[in-house]
Coordinates of C-alpha atoms in Angstrom, one line a residue:
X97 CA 18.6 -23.6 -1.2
X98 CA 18.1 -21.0 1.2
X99 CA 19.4 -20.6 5.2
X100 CA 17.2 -20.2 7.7
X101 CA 18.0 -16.4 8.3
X102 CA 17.4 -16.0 4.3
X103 CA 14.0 -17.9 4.8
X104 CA 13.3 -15.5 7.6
X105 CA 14.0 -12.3 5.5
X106 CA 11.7 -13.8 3.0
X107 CA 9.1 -14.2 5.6
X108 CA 9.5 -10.9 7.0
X109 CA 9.4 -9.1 3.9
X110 CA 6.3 -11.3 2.7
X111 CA 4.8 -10.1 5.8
X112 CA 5.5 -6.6 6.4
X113 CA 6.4 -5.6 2.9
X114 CA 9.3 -3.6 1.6
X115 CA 11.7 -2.7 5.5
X116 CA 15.7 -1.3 5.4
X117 CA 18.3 -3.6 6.3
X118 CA 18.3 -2.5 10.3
X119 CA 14.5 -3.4 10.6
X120 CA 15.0 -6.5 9.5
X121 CA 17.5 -7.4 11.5
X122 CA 16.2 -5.8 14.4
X123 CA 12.8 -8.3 13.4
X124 CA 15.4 -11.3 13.5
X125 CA 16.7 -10.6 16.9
X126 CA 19.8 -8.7 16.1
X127 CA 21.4 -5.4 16.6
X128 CA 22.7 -3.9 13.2
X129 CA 22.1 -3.9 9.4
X130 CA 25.8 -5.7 8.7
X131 CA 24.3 -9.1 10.9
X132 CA 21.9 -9.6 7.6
X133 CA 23.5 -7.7 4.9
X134 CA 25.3 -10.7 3.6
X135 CA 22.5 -12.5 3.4
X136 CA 20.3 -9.8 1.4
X137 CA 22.8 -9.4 -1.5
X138 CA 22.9 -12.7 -1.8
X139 CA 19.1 -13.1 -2.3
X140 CA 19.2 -10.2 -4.5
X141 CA 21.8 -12.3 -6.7
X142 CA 19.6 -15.0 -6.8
X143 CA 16.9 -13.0 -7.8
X144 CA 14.5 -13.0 -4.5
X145 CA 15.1 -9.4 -3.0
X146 CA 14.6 -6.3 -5.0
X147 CA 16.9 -3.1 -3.4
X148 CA 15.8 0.4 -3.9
X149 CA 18.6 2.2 -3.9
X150 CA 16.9 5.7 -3.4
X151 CA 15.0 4.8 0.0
X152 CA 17.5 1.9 0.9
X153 CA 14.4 -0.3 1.4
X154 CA 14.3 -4.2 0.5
X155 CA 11.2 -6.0 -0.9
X156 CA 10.4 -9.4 -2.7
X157 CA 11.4 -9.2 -6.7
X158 CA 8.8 -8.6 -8.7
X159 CA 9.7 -9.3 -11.9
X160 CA 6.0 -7.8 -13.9
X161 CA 7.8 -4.5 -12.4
X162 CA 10.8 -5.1 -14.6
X163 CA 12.8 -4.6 -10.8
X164 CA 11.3 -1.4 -10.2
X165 CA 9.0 -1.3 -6.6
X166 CA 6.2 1.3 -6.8
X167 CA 7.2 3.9 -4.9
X168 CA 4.2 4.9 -2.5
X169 CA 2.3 8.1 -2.9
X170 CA 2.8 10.9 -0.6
X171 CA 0.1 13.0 -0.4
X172 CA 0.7 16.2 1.6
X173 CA -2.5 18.0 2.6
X174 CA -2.5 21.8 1.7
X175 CA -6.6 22.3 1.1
X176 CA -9.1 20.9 3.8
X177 CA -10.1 18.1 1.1
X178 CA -8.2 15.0 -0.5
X179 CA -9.3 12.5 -2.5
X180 CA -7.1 9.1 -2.3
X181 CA -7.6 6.7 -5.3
X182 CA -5.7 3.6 -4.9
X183 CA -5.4 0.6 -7.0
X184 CA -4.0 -2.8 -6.6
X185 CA -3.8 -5.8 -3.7
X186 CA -1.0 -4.5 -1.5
X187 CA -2.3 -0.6 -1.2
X188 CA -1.3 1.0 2.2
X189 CA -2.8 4.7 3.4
X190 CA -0.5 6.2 6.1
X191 CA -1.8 9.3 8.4
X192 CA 0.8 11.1 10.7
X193 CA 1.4 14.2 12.2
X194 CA -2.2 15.4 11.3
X195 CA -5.5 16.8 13.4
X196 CA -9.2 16.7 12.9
X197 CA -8.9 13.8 10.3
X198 CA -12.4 12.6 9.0
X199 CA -12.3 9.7 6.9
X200 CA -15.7 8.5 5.1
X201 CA -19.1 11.0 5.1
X202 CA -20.5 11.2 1.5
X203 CA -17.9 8.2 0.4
X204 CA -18.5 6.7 -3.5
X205 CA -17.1 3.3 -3.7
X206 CA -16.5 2.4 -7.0
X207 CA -15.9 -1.2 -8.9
X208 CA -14.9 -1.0 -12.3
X209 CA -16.5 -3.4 -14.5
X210 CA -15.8 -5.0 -17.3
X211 CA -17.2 -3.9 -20.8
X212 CA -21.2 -5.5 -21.0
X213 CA -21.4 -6.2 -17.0
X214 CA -23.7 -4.2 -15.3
X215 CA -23.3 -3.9 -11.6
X216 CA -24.4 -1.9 -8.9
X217 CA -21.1 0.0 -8.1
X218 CA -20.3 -0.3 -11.6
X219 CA -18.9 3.7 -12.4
X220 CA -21.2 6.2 -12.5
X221 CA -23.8 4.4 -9.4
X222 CA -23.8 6.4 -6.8
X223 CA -23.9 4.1 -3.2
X224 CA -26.7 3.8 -2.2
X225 CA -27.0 5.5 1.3
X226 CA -25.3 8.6 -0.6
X227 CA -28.3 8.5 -3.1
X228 CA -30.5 8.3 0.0
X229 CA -28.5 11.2 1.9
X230 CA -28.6 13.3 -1.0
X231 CA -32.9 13.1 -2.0
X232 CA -33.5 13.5 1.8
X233 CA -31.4 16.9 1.6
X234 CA -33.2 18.0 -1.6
X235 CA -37.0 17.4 0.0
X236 CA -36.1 19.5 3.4
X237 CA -38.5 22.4 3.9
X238 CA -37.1 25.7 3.9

C-alpha cells in the first residue's frame, strides 16, 4: 500500500521520466529533497523506484534492465553534421546551447522489418520525396 505522496512520486516519474529528489519535491509543492527522500527509499525497497547513483536521478524500476536505467546519449557536435539513431518507446533528443540548427532536409526514415515482410520503409527504400529530390537533381540542365 502506497501514501498519497508515494502515489504522487509514481505519477511524476511516470510522467516526466527519470527527475532528482529536489524536482520532485519541488513538482509536489515543497521546498527541499529531505520533504520526499523518505518516501523514495522506501519505494526503492519495495522495488518501485530505481536510483542512479552517478546522476542522483530517480525513475520507475525496470526490472528487463536488471536495475540499470539507460543512461541517455550525449552527443556533442564537433563537425557541421550528426546523425541521431535512436531506438525504443521512451527516446528523448535534447538541443541547447546551439545556433543555426536544421533538423530534417534529405531525411531517410527507416522501419525495420521482420525477415520475409516487405515494406515500403523496409531498409534499404529510400522515402519517397528523397527519391524524388534526388532524380529531379540528376535531370537538371547544365
Amino acid at each position: 500500500q502506497l501514501t498519497k505522496q508515494q502515489e504522487d512520486i509514481y505519477r511524476i516519474l511516470e510522467n516526466h521520466g527519470p527527475c532528482k529528489a529536489l524536482t520532485i519535491s519541488q513538482k509536489l509543492g515543497k521546498k527541499t529533497a529531505k520533504e520526499v527522500n523518505p518516501d523514495l527509499y522506501a519505494m526503492r525497497r519495495k522495488h518501485l523506484l530505481d536510483l542512479d547513483e552517478k546522476s542522483s536521478t530517480w525513475a520507475i524500476y525496470r526490472p528487463d534492465l536488471a536495475g540499470r536505467n539507460p543512461a541517455p546519449a550525449i552527443i556533442y557536435q564537433k563537425n557541421p553534421i550528426n546523425m541521431i539513431c535512436q531506438n525504443g518507446p521512451n527516446n528523448h533528443i535534447s538541443i541547447g546551447n546551439s545556433e543555426s540548427i536544421q533538423i530534417g532536409h534529405g531525411n531517410v526514415i527507416v522501419r525495420p522489418t521482420a525477415s520475409g515482410e516487405n515494406g515500403t520503409g523496409a531498409r534499404g527504400h529510400r522515402a519517397p520525396h528523397r527519391a524524388a529530390a534526388e532524380q529531379k537533381w540528376q535531370h537538371q540542365p547544365k
